[in-house]
Short mmCIF file of C-alpha atoms and ligand atoms in Angstrom, two decimals:
data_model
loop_
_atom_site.label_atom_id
_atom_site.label_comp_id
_atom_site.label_asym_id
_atom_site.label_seq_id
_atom_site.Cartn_x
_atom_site.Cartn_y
_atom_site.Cartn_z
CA UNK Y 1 -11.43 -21.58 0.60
CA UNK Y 2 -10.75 -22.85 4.24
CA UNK Y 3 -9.32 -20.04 5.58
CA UNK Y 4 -11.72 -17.53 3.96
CA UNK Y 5 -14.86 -19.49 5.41
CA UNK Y 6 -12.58 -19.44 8.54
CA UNK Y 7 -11.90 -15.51 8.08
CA UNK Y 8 -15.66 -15.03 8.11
CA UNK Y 9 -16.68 -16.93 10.89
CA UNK Y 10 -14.43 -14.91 13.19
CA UNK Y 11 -16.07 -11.24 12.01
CA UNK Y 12 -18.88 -9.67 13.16
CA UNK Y 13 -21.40 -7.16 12.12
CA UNK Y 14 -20.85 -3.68 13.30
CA UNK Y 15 -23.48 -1.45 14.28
CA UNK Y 16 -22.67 1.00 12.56
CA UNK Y 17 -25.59 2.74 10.42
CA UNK Y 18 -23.14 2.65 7.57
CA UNK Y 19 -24.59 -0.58 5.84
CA UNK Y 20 -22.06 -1.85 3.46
CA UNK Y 21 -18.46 -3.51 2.96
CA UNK Y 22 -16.75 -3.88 -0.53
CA UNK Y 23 -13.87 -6.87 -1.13
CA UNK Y 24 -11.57 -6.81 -4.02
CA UNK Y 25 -9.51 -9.41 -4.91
CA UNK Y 26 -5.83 -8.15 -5.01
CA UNK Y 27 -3.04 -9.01 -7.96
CA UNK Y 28 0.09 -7.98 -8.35
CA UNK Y 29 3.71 -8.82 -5.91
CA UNK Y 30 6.29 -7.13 -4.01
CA UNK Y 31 9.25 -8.58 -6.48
CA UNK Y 32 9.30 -8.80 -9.54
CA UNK Y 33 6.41 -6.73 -10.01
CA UNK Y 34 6.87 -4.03 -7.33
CA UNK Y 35 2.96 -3.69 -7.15
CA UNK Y 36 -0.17 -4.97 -5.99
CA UNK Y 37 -3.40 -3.75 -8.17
CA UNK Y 38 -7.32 -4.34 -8.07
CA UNK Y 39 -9.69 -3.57 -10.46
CA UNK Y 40 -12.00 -1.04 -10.63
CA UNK Y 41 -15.12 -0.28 -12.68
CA UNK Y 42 -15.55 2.91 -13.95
CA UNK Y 43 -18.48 4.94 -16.25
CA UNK Y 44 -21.41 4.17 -17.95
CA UNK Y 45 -20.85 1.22 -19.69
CA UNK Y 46 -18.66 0.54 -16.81
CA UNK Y 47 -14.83 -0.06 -17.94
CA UNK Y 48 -12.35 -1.92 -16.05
CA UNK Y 49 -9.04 -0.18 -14.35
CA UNK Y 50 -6.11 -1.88 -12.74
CA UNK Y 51 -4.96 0.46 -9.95
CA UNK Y 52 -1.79 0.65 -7.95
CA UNK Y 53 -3.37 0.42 -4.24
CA UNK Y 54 -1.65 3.09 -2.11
CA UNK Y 55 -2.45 4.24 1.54
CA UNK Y 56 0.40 6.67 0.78
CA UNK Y 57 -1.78 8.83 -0.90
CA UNK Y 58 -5.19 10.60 -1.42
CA UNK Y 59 -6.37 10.53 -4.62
CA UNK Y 60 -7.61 8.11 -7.50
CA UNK Y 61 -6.27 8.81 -10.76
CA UNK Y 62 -7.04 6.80 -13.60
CA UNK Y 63 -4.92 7.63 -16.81
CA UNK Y 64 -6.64 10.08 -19.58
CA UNK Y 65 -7.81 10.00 -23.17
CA UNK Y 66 -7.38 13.62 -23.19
CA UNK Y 67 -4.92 12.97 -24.68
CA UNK Y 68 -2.39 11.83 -22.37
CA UNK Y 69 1.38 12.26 -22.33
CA UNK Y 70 3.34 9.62 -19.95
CA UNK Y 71 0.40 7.49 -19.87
CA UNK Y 72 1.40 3.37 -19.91
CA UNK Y 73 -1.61 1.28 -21.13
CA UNK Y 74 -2.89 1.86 -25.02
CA UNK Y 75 -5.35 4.43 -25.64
CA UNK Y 76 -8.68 2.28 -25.87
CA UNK Y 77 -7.62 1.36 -21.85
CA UNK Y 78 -7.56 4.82 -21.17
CA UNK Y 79 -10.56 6.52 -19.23
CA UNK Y 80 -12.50 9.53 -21.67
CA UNK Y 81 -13.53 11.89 -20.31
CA UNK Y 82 -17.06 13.13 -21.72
CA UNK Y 83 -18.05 16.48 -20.24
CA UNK Y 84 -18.53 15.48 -16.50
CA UNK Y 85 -15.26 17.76 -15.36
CA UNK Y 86 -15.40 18.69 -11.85
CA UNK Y 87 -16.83 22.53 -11.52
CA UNK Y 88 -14.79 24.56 -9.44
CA UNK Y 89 -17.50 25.25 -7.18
CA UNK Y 90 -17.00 21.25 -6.28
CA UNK Y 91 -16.40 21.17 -2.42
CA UNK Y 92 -13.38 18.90 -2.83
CA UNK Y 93 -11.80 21.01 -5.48
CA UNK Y 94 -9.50 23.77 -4.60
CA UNK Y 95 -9.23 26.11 -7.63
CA UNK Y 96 -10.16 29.60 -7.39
CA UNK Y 97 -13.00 31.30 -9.30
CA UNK Y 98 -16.60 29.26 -10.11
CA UNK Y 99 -15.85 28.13 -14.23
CA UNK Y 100 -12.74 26.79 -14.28
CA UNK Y 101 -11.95 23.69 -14.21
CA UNK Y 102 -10.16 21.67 -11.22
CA UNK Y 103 -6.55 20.77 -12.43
CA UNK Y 104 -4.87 18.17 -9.78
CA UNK Y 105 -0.84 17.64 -9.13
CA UNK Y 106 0.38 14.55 -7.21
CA UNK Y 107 3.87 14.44 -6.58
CA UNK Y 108 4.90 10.63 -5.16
CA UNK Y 109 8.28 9.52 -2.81
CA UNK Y 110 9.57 7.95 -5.42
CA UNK Y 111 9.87 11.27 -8.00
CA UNK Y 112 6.68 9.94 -10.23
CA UNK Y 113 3.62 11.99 -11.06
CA UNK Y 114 0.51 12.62 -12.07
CA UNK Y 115 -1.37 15.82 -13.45
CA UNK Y 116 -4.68 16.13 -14.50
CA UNK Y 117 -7.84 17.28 -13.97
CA UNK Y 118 -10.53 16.30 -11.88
CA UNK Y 119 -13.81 14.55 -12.97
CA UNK Y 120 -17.22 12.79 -11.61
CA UNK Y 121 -18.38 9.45 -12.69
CA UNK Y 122 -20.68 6.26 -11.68
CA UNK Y 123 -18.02 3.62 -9.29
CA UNK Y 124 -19.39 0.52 -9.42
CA UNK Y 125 -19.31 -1.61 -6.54
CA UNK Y 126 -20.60 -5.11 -5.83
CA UNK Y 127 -22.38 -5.63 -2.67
CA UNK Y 128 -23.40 -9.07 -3.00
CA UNK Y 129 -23.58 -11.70 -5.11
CA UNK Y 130 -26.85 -10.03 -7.14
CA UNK Y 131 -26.62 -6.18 -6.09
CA UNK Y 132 -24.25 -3.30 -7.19
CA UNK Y 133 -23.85 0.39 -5.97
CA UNK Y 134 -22.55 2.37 -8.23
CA UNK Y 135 -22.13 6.20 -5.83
CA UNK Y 136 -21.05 8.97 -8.49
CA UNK Y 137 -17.32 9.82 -7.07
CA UNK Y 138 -15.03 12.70 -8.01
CA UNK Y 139 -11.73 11.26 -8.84
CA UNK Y 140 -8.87 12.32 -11.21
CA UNK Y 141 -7.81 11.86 -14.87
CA UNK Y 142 -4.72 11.77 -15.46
CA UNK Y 143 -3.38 13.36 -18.73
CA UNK Y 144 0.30 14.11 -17.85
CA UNK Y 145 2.63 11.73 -15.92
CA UNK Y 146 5.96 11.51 -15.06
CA UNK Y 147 8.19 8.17 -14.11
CA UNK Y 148 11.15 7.94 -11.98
CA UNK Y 149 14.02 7.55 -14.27
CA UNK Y 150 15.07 4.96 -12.60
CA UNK Y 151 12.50 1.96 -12.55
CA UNK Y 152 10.24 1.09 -15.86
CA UNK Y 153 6.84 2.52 -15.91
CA UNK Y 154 3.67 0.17 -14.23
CA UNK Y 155 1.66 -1.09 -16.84
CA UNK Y 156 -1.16 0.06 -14.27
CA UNK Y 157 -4.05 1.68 -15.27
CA UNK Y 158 -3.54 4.47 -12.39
CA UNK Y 159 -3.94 4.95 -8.56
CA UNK Y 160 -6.17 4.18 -5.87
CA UNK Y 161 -5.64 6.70 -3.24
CA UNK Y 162 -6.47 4.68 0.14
CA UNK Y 163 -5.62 8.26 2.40
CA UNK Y 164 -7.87 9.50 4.94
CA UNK Y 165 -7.84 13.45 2.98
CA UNK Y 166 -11.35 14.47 1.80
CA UNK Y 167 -10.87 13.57 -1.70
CA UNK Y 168 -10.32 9.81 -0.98
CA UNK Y 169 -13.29 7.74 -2.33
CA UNK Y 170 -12.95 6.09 0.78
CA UNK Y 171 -13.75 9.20 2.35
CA UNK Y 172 -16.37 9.93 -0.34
CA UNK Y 173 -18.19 6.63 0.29
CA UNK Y 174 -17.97 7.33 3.67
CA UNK Y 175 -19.94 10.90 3.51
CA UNK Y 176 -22.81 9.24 1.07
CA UNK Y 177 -23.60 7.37 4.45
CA UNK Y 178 -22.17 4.03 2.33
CA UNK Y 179 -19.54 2.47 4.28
CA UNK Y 180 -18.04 3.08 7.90
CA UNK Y 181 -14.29 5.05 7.11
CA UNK Y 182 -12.33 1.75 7.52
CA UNK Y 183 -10.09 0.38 4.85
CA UNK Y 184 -7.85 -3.32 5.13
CA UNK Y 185 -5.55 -5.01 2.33
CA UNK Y 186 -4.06 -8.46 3.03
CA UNK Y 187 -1.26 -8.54 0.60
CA UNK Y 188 0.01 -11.97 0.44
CA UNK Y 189 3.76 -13.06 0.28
CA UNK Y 190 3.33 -15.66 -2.84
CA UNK Y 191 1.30 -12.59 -4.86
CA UNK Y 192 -2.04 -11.58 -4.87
CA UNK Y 193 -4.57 -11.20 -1.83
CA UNK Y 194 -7.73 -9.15 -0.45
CA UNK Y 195 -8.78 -5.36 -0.21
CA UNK Y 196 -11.91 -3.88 1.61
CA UNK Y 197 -13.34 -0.95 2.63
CA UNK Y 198 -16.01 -0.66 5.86
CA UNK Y 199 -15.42 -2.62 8.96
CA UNK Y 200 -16.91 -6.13 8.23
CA UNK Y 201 -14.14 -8.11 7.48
CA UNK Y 202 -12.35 -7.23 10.88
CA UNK Y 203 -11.38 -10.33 13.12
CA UNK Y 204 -12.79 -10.04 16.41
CA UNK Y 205 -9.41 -10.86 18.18
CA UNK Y 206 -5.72 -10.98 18.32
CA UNK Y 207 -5.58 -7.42 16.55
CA UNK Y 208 -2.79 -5.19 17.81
CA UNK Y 209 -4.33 -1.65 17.36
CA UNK Y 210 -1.73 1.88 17.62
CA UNK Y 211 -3.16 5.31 16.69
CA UNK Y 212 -2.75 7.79 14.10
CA UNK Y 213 -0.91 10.59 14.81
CA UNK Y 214 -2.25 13.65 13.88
CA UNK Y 215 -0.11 15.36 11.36
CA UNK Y 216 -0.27 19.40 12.36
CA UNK Y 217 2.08 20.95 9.26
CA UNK Y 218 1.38 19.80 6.23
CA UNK Y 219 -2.23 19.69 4.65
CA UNK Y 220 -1.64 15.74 3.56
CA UNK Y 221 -2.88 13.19 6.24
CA UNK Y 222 -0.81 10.04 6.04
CA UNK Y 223 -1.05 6.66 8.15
CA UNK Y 224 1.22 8.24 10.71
CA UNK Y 225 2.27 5.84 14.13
CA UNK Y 226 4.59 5.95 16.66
CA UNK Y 227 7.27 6.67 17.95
CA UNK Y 228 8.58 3.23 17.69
CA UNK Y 229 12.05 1.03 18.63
CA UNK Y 230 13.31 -1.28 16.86
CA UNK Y 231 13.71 -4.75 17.80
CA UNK Y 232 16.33 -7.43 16.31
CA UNK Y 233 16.11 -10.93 17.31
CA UNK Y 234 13.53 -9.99 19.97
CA UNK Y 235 16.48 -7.85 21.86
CA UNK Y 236 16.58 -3.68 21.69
CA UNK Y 237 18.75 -1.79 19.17
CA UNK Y 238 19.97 2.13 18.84
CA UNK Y 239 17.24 2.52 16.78
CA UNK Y 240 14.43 3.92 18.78
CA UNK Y 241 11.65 6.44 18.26
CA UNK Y 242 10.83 6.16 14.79
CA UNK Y 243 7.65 7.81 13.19
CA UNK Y 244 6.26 5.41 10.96
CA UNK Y 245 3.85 6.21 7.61
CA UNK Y 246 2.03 2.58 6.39
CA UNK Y 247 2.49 3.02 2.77
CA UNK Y 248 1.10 0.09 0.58
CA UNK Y 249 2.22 1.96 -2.40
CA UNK Y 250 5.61 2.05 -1.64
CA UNK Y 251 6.99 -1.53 -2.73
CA UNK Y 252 9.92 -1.30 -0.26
CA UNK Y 253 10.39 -0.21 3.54
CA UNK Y 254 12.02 3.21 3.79
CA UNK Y 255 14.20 4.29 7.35
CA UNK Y 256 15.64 7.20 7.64
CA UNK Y 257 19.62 7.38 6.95
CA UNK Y 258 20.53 7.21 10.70
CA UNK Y 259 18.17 3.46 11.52
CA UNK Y 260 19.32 2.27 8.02
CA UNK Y 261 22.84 2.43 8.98
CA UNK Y 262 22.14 0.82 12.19
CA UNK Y 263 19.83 -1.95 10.15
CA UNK Y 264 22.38 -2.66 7.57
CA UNK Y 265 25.26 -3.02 10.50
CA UNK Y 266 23.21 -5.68 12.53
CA UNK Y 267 22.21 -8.08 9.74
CA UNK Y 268 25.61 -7.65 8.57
CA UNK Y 269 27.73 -8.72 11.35
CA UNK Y 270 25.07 -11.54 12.29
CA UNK Y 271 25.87 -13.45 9.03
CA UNK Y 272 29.33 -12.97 9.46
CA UNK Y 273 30.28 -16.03 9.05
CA UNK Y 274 27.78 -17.85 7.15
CA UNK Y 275 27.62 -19.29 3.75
CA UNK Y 276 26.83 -15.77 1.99
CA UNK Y 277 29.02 -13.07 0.38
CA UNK Y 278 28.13 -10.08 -0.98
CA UNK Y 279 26.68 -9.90 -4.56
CA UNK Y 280 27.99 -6.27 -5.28
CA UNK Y 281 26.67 -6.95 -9.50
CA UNK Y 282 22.92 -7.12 -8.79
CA UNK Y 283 21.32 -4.68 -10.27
CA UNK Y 284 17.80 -5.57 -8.17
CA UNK Y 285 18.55 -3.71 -4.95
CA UNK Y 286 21.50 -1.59 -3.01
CA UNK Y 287 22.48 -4.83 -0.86
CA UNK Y 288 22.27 -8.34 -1.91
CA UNK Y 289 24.28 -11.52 -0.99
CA UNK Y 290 24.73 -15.00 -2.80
CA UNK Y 291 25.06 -18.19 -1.43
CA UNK Y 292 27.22 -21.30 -2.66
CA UNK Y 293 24.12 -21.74 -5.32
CA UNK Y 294 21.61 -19.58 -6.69
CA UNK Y 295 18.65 -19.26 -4.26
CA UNK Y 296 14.84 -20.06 -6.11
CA UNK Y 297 12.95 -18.85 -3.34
CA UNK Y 298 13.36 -16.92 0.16
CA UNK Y 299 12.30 -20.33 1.99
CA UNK Y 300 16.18 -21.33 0.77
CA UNK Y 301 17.62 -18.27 2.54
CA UNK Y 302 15.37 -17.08 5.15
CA UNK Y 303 17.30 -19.38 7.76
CA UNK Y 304 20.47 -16.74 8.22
CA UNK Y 305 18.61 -13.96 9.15
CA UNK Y 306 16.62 -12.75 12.07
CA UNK Y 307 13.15 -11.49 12.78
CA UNK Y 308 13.07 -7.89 12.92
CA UNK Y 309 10.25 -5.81 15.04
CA UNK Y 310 8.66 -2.87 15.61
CA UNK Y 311 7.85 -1.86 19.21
CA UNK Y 312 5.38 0.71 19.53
CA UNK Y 313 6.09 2.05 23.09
CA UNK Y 314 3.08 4.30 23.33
CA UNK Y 315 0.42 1.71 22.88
CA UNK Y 316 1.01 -1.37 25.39
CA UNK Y 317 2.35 -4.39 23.72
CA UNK Y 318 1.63 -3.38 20.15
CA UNK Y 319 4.33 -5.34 17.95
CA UNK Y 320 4.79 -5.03 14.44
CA UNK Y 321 6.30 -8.57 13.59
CA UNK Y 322 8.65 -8.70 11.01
CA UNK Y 323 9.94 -12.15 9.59
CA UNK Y 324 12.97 -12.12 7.29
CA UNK Y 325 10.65 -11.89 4.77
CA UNK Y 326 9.29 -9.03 5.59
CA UNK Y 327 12.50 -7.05 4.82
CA UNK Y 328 14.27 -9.51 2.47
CA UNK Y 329 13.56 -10.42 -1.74
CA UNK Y 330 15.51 -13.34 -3.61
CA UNK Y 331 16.01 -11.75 -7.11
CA UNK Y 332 15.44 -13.51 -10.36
CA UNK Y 333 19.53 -13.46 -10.34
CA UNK Y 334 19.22 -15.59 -7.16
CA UNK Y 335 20.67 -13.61 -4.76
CA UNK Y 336 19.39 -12.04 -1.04
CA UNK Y 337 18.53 -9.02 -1.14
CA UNK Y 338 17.46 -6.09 1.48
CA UNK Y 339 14.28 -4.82 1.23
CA UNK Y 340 14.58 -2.01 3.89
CA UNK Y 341 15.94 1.15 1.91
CA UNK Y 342 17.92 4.20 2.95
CA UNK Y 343 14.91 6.80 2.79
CA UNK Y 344 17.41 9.74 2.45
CA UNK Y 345 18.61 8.76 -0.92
CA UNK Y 346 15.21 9.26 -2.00
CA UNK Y 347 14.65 12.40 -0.07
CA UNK Y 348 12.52 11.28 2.44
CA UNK Y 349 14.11 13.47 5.12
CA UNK Y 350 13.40 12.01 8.85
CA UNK Y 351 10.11 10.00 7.57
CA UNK Y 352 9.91 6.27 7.57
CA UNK Y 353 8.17 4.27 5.17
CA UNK Y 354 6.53 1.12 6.33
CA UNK Y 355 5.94 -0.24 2.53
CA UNK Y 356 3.90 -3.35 1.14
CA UNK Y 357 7.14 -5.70 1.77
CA UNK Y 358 6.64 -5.28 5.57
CA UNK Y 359 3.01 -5.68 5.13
CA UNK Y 360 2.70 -8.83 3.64
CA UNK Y 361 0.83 -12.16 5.10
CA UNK Y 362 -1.27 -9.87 7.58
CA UNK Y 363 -4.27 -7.89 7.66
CA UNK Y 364 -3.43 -4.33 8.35
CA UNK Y 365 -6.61 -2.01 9.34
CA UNK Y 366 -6.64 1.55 8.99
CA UNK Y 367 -9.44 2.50 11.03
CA UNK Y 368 -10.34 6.33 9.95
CA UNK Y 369 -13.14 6.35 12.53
CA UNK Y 370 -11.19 5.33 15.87
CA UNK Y 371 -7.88 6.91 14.12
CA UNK Y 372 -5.87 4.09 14.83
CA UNK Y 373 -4.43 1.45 12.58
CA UNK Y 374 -4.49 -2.44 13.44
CA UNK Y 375 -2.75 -5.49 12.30
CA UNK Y 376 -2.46 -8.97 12.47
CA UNK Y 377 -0.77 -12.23 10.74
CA UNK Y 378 -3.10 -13.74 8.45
CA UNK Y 379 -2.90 -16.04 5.56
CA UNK Y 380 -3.89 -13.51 2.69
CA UNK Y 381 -3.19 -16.12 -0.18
CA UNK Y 382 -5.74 -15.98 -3.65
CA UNK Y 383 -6.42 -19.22 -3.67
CA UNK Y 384 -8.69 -19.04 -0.39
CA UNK Y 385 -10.20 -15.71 -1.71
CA UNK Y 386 -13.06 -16.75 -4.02
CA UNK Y 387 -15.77 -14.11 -5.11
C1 NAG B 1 21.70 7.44 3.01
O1 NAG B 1 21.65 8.30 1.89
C2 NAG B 1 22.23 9.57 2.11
C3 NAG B 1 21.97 10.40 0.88
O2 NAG B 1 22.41 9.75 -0.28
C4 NAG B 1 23.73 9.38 2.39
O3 NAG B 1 24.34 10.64 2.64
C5 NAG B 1 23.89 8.48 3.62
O4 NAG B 1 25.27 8.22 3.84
C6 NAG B 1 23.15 7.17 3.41
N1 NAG B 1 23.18 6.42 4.66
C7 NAG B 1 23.69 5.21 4.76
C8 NAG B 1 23.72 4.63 6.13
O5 NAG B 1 24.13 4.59 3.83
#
């Protein structure tokens, strides 16, 4: 409650003509869970839907009664659909010829998809305390999706594409004159934590701000920055110029083959030496160490290992601080874990993936409207969050 009242005091009101801000309160956790989630309401009666909050990605999918194959929460959960399909002649579909109807594919990093079909429906969003908008959005229902083999599937109800492409409802919002472009998530570190779109809740100082590049192949806009070095124990490292995508979907951090390599080598011959040895049965993650005794939490282990950081050279002193925890899980076996991934073994190619581990305990802007994204360390913890 403190910090929150403390949060607000430190915003401003923007000038924009765009009148309105939306908060949701965030569940969910980097490890065990692998997601964080709000809820959204949906229809008319409204119906409640946990999404997977992704700036990865575009679209909002919600999982079909159509019926569905691959879909994770029991049918009753499910969104029906109830003649309100998207015509083709819908600006933000893209299928040819005026009466059919607008199928949707969404292929994610991690192999998982979604396929559906595109519908319109009432949002609802609170405002204040006694109002609600409720905008009628275009979003998509998913009736056929596929999990990677390798993780179980989310008991989520579906995803809430955060991207700057048209078909965001951030983007949709945006065009009904509703909210500025401008979404922030403060995931916190012990679970849980804040979302909003439109610019209110954006401290007044100590952001560090870096743009988004403009991406000039593909037709899917991502939360590109860079180039950035990386930083180990505050000193330089061989790894230098990496593109970086902020990805709250991903649950992990992602670096191409090449960083990884040089990651894994530094934070292996600095605990050289110390009470840990690697833990080669853990099924958690690729590299984990155990200590004389199980570890219960990362404040046991978080001692032996250095900060890691970001250095964006193209915008002056922009620093993307990250704390041991920021790249590091204790598993439920008790062992250390790395949370920064080789991003070629899941065929990222050259792209890094700055996921919702490195994110944690700050609040990251992605500013549509100035294209540049914005961060800084906040306490992002439930308990102060009350609605
Ligand atoms: C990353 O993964 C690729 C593909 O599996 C592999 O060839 C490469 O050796 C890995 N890099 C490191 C540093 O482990």
């Amino acid at each position: 409650m403190l910090f929150f009242f403390l949060l607000l005091s430190a915003i401003f009101p923007t000038s924009s003509s765009a009148p309105f801000y939306f908060v949701f309160q965030i569940q969910g956790n980097v490890y065990p869970l692998g997601y964080y989630t709000v809820k959204l309401s949906i229809g008319n009666p409204p119906k409640s839907f946990d999404l997977d909050i992704d700036t990865g990605s575009d679209l909002t999918w919600v999982e079909c009664d159509a019926p569905c194959s691959g879909c994770t929460i029991p049918r009753d959960r499910q969104y029906k659909p109830h003649d309100n399909l998207a015509k083709c002649g819908n600006p933000l579909c893209a299928c040819d010829g005026p009466n059919g109807q607008c199928e949707y594919e969404v292929q994610y990093a991690d192999q998982g998809s979604s396929h559906g079909v595109l519908v319109q429906d009432n949002i609802l969003f609170k405002v204040s305390s006694t109002s609600l908008a409720h905008p009628m959005l275009v979003f998509g229902c998913g009736y056929d999706q596929k999990h990677p083999g390798h993780s179980p599937p989310p008991s989520t109800a579906g995803v809430l594409g955060l991207g700057n492409g048209r078909i965001s409802i951030l983007s949709q919002l945006n065009s009904l004159g509703l909210i500025r472009n401008v979404v922030g998530h403060c995931l916190s570190g012990r679970g849980g934590g804040f979302l909003f779109f439109g610019g209110m809740l954006i401290p007044q100082s100590g952001i560090v701000w870096t743009p988004i590049l403009q991406s000039s192949s593909s037709s899917v806009k991502h939360y590109k920055t860079g180039p950035a070095d990386l930083l180990f124990n505050g000193k330089p490292t061989s790894v230098k110029g990496l593109e970086l995508i902020f990805d709250s979907g991903a649950s992990y951090t992602y670096f191409n083959s090449q960083a990884y390599g040089a990651f894994v080598q530094l934070v292996t011959n600095d605990i050289k030496g110390k009470q840990l040895s690697r833990a080669t049965k853990d099924p958690s993650l690729p590299i984990c160490w155990k200590g004389p005794k199980p570890f219960k939490s990362l404040h046991d282990v978080t001692s032996n290992f250095k900060a890691l950081a970001l250095s964006f050279t193209k915008s002056k002193n922009s620093l993307l601080q990250l704390p041991p925890q920021a790249y590091l899980i204790v598993t439920t076996h008790g062992n250390v874990c790395l949370g920064i991934l080789n991003g070629t073994e899941i065929g990222l190619e050259n792209a890094n993936l700055i996921g919702a581990i490195s994110l944690q305990d700050k609040i990251v802007i992605y500013d549509n409207e100035n294209q540049q994204i914005g961060w800084t360390s906040a306490n992002c913890g439930e308990s102060c969050f009350e609605t």
